[in-house]
Short mmCIF file of N, CA and C in Angstrom, two decimals:
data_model
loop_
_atom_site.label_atom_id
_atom_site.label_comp_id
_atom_site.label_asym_id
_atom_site.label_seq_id
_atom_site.Cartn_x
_atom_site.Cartn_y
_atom_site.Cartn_z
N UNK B 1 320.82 -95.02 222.19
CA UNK B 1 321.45 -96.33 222.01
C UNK B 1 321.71 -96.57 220.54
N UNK B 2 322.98 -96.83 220.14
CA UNK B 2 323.57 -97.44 218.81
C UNK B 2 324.05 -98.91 218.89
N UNK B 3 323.83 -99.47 217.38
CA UNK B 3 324.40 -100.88 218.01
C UNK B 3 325.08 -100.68 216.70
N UNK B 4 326.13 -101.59 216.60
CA UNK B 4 327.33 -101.50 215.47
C UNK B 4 327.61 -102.72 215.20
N UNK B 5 327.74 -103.33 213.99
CA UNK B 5 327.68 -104.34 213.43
C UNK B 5 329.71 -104.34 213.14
N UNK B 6 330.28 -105.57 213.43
CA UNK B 6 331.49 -105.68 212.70
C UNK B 6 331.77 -107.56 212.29
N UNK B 7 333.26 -107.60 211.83
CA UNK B 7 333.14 -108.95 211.53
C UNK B 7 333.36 -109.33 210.31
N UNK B 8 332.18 -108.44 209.46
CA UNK B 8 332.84 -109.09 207.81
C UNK B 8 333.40 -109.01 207.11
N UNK B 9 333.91 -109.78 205.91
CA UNK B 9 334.91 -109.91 205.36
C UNK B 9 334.37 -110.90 204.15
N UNK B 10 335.64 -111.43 203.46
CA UNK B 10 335.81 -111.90 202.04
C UNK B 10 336.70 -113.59 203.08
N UNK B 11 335.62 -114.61 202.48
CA UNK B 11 335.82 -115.86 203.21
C UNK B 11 335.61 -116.62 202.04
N UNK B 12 336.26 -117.74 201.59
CA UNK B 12 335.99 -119.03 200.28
C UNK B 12 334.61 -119.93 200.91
N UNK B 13 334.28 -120.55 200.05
CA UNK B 13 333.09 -121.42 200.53
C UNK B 13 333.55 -122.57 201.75
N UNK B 14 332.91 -122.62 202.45
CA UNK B 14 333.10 -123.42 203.41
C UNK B 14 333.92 -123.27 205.07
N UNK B 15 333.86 -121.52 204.52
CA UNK B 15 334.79 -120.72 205.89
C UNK B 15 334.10 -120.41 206.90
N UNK B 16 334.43 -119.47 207.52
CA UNK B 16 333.81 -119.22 208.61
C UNK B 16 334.20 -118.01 208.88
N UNK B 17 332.60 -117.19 209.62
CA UNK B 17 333.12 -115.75 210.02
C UNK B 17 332.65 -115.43 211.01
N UNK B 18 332.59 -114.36 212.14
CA UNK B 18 331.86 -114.53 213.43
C UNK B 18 331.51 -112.59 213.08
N UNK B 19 330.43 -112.38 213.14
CA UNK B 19 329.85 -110.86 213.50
C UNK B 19 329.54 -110.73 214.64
N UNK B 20 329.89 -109.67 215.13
CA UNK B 20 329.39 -109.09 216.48
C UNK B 20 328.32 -107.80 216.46
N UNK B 21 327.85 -107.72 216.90
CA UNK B 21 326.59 -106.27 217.28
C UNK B 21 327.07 -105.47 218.48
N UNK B 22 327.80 -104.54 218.54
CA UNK B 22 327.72 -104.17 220.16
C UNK B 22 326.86 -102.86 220.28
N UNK B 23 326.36 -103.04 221.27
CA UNK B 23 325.76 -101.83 221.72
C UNK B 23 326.66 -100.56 222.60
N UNK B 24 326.24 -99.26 222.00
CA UNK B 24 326.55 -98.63 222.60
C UNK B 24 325.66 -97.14 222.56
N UNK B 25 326.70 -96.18 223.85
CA UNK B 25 325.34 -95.25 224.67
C UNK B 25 324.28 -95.80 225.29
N UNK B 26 324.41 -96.69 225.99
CA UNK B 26 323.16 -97.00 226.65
C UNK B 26 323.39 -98.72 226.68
N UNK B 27 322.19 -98.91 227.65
CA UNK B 27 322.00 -100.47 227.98
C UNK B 27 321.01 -101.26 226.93
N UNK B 28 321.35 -102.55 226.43
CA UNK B 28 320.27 -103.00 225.36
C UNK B 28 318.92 -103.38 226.55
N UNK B 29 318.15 -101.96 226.05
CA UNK B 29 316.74 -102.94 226.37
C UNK B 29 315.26 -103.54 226.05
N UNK B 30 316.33 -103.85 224.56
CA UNK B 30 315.45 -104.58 223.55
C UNK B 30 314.96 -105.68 224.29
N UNK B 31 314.08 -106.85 223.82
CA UNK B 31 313.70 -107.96 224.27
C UNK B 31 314.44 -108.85 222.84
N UNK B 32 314.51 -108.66 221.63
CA UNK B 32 315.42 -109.84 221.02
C UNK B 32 316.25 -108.87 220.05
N UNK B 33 316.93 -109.60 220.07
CA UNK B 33 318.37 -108.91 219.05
C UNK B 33 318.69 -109.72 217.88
N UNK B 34 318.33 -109.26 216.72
CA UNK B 34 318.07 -110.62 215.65
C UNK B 34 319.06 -109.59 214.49
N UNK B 35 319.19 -110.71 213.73
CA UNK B 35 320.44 -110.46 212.35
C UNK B 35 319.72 -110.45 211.16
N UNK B 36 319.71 -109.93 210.17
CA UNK B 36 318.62 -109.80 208.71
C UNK B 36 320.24 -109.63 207.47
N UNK B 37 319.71 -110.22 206.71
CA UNK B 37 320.88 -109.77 205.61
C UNK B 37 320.30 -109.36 204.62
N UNK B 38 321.16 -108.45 203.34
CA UNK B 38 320.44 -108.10 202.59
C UNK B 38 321.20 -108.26 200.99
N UNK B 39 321.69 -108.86 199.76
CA UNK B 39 321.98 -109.55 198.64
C UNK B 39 321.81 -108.31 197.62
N UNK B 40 322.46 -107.99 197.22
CA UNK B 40 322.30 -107.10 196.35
C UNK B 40 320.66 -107.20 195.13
N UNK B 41 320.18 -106.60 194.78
CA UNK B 41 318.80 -106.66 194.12
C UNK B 41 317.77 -107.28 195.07
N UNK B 42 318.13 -107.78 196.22
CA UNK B 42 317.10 -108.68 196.82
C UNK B 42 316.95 -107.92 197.77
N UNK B 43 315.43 -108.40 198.42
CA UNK B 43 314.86 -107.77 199.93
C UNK B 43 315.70 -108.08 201.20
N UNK B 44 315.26 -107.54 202.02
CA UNK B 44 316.12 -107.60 203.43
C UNK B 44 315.60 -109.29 203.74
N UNK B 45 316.36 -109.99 204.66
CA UNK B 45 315.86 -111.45 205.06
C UNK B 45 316.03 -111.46 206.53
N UNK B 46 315.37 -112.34 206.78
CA UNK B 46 315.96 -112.85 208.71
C UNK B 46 316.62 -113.72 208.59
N UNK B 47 317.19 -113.68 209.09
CA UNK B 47 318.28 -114.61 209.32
C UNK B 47 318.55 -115.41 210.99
N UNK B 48 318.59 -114.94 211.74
CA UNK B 48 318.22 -115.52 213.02
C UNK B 48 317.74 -114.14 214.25
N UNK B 49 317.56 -114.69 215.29
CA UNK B 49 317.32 -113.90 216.39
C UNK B 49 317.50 -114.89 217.80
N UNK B 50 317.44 -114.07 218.82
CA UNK B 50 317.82 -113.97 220.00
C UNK B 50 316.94 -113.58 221.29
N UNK B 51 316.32 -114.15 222.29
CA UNK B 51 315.94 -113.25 223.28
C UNK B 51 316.59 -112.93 224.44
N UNK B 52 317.07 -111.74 224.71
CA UNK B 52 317.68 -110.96 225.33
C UNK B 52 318.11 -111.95 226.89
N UNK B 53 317.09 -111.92 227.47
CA UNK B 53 316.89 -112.41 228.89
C UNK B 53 317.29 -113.85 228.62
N UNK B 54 316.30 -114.97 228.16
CA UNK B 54 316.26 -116.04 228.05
C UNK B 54 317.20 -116.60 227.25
N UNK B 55 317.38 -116.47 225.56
CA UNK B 55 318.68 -117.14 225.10
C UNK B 55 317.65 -117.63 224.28
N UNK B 56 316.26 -117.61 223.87
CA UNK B 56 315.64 -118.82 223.07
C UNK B 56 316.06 -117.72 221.85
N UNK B 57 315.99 -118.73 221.07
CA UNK B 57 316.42 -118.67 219.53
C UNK B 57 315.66 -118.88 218.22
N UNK B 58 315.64 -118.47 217.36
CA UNK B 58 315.29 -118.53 215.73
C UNK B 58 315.99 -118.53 214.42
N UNK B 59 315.71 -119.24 213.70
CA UNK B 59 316.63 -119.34 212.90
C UNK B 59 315.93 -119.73 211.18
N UNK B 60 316.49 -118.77 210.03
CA UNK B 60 315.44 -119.10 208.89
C UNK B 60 315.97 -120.44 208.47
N UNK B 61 315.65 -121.06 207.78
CA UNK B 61 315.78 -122.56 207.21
C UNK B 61 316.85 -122.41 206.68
N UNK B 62 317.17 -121.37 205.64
CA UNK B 62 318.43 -121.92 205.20
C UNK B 62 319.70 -121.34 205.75
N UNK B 63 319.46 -121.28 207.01
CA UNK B 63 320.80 -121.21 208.05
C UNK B 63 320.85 -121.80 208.84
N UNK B 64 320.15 -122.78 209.40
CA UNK B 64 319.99 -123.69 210.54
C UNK B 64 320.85 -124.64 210.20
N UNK B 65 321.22 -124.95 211.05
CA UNK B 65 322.47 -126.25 211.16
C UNK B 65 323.76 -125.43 210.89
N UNK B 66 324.02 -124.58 210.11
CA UNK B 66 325.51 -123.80 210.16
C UNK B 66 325.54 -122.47 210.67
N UNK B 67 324.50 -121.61 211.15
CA UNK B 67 324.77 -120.37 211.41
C UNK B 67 324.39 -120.75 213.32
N UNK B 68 325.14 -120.17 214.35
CA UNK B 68 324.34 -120.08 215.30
C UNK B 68 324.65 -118.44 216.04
N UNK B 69 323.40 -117.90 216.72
CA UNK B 69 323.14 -116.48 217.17
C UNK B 69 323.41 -116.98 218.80
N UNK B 70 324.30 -115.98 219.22
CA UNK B 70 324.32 -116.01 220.85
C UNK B 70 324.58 -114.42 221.49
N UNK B 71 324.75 -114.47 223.02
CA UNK B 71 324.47 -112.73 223.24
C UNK B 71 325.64 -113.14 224.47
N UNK B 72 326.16 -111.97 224.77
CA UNK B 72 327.11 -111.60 226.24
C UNK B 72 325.74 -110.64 226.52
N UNK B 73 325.16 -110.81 227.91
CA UNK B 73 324.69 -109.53 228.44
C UNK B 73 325.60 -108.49 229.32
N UNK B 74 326.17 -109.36 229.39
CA UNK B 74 327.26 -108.42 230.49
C UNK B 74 328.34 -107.41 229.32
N UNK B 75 328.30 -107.75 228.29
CA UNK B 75 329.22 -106.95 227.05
C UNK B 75 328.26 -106.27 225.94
N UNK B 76 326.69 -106.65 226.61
CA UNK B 76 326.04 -105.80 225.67
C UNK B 76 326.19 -106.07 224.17
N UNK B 77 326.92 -107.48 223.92
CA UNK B 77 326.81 -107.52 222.54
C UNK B 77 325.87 -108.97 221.71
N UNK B 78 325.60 -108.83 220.60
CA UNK B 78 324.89 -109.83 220.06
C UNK B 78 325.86 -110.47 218.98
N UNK B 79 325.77 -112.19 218.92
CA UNK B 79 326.80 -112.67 217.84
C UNK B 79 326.59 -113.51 216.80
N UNK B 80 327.06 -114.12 216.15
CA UNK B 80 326.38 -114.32 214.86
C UNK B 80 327.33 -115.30 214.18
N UNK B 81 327.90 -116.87 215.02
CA UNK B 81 328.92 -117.25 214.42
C UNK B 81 328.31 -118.18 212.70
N UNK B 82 329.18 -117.61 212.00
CA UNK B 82 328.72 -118.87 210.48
C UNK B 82 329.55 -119.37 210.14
N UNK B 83 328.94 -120.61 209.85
CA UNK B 83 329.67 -122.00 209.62
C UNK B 83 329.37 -122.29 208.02
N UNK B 84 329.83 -123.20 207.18
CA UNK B 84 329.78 -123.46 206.02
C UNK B 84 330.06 -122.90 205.58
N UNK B 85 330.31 -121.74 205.65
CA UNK B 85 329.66 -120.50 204.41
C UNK B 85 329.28 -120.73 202.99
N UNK B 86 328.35 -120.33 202.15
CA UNK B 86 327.98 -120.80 200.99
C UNK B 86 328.10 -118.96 199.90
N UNK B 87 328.23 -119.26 198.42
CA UNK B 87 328.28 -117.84 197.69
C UNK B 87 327.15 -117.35 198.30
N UNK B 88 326.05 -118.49 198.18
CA UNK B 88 325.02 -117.69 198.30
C UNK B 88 324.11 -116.95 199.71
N UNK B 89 325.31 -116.57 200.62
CA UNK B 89 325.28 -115.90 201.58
C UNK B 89 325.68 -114.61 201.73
N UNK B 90 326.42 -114.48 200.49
CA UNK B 90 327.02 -113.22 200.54
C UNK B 90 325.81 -112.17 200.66
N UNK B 91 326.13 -111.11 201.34
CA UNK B 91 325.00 -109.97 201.21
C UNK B 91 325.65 -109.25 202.83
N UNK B 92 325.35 -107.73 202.80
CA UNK B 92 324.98 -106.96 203.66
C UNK B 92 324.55 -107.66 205.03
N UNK B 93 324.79 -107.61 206.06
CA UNK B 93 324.68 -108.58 207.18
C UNK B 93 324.28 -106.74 208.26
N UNK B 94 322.90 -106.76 208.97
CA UNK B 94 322.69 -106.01 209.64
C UNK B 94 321.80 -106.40 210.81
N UNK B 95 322.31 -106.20 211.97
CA UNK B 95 321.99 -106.30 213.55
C UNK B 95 320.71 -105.26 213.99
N UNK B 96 319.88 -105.89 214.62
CA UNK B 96 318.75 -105.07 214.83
C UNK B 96 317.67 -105.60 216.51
N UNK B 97 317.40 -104.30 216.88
CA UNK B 97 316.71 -104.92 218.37
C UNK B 97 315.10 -104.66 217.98
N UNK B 98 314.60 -105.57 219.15
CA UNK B 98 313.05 -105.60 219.14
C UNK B 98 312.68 -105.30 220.23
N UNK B 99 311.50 -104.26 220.58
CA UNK B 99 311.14 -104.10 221.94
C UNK B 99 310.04 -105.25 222.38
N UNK B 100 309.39 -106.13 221.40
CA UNK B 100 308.41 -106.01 221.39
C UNK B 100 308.36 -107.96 221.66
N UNK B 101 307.58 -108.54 223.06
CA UNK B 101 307.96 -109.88 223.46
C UNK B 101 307.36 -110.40 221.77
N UNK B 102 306.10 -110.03 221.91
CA UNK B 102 305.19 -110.70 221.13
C UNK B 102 305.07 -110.64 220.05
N UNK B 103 305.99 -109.97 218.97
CA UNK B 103 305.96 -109.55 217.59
C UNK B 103 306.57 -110.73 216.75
N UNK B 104 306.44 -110.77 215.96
CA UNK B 104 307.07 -111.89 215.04
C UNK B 104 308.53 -111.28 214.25
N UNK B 105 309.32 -112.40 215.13
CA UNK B 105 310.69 -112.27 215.19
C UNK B 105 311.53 -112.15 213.89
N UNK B 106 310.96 -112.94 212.84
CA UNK B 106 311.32 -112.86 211.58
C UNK B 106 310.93 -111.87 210.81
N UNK B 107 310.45 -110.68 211.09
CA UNK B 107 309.79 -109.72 210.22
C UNK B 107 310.68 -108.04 211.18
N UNK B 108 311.15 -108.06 209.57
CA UNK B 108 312.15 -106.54 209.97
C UNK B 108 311.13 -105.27 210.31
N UNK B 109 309.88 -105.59 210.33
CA UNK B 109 308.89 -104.24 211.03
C UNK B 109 308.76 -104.21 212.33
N UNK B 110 309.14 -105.60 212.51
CA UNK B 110 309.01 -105.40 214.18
C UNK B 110 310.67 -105.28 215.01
N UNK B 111 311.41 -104.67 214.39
CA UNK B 111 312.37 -104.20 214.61
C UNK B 111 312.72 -102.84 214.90
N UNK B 112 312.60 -101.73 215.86
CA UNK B 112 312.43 -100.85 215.66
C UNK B 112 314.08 -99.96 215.95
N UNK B 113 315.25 -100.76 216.04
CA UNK B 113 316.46 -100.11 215.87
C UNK B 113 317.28 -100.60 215.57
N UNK B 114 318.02 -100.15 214.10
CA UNK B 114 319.32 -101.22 213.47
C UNK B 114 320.56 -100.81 213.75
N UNK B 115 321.61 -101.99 213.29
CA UNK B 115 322.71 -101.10 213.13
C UNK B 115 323.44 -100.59 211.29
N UNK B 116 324.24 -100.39 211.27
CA UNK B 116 325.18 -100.03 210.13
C UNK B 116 325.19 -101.12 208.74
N UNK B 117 325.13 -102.28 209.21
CA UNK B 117 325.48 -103.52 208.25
C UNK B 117 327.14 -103.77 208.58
N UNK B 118 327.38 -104.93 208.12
CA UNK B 118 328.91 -105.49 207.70
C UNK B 118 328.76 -106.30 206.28
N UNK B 119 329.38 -105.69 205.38
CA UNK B 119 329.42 -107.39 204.42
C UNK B 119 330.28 -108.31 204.56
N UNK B 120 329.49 -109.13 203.38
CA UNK B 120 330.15 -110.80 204.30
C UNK B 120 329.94 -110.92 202.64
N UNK B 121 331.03 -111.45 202.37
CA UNK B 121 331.24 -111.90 200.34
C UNK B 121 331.90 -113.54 200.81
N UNK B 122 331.39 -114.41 200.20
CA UNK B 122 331.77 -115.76 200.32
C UNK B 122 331.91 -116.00 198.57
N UNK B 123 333.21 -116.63 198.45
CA UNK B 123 333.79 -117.14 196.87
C UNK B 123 333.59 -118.21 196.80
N UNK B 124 333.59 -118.69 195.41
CA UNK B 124 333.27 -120.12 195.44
C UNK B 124 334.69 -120.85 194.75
#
């Protein structure tokens, strides 16, 4: 199973961009499908997540209220619409599954398969 990140692009402040994750070779049978970005010099972040079955959701603070994460199960893909956009979003945008119900959703160790990245550059 591969999952493939697409979507980003070069957006002004206050745009909007939608990423998709799709999976492919195989069926996702992760339990959450969560998004991490990564800023040039800076560490990887969470950014939101997803549970597969159910739809419950997570989201880090400073994306709540403009970013929201949703899934097609039937298309096998995970999505990632953002709203506002701010500069300081720009970074590496990468899709990743979790097998694991009980792991803590915000932490890229408990992630055990990514995809590629997309960047996402927001101007001011």
């Amino acid at each position: 199973v591969q999952l493939q990140a697409s979507g980003g692009g070069l957006v002004q402040a206050g745009g909007s961009l939608r990423l998709s994750c799709a999976v492919s070779g195989g069926t996702f049978t992760h339990y959450v499908g969560g998004w991490f970005r990564q800023a040039p010099g800076k560490e990887r972040e969470f950014v939101a997540a997803i549970s597969w079955s159910e739809g419950i959701t997570d989201y880090s603070n400073s994306v709540t209220g403009r970013f929201t994460i949703g899934r097609d199960n039937a298309k096998n893909t995970v999505y990632l619409q953002m709203n506002g956009l701010r500069p300081e979003d720009t970074a590496v945008y990468y899709c990743a599954g979790n097998s694991y119900a009980d792991s803590d959703w915000a932490s890229a160790i408990s992630y055990d398969i990514w995809g590629q990245g997309t960047l996402v550059t927001v101007s001011s």
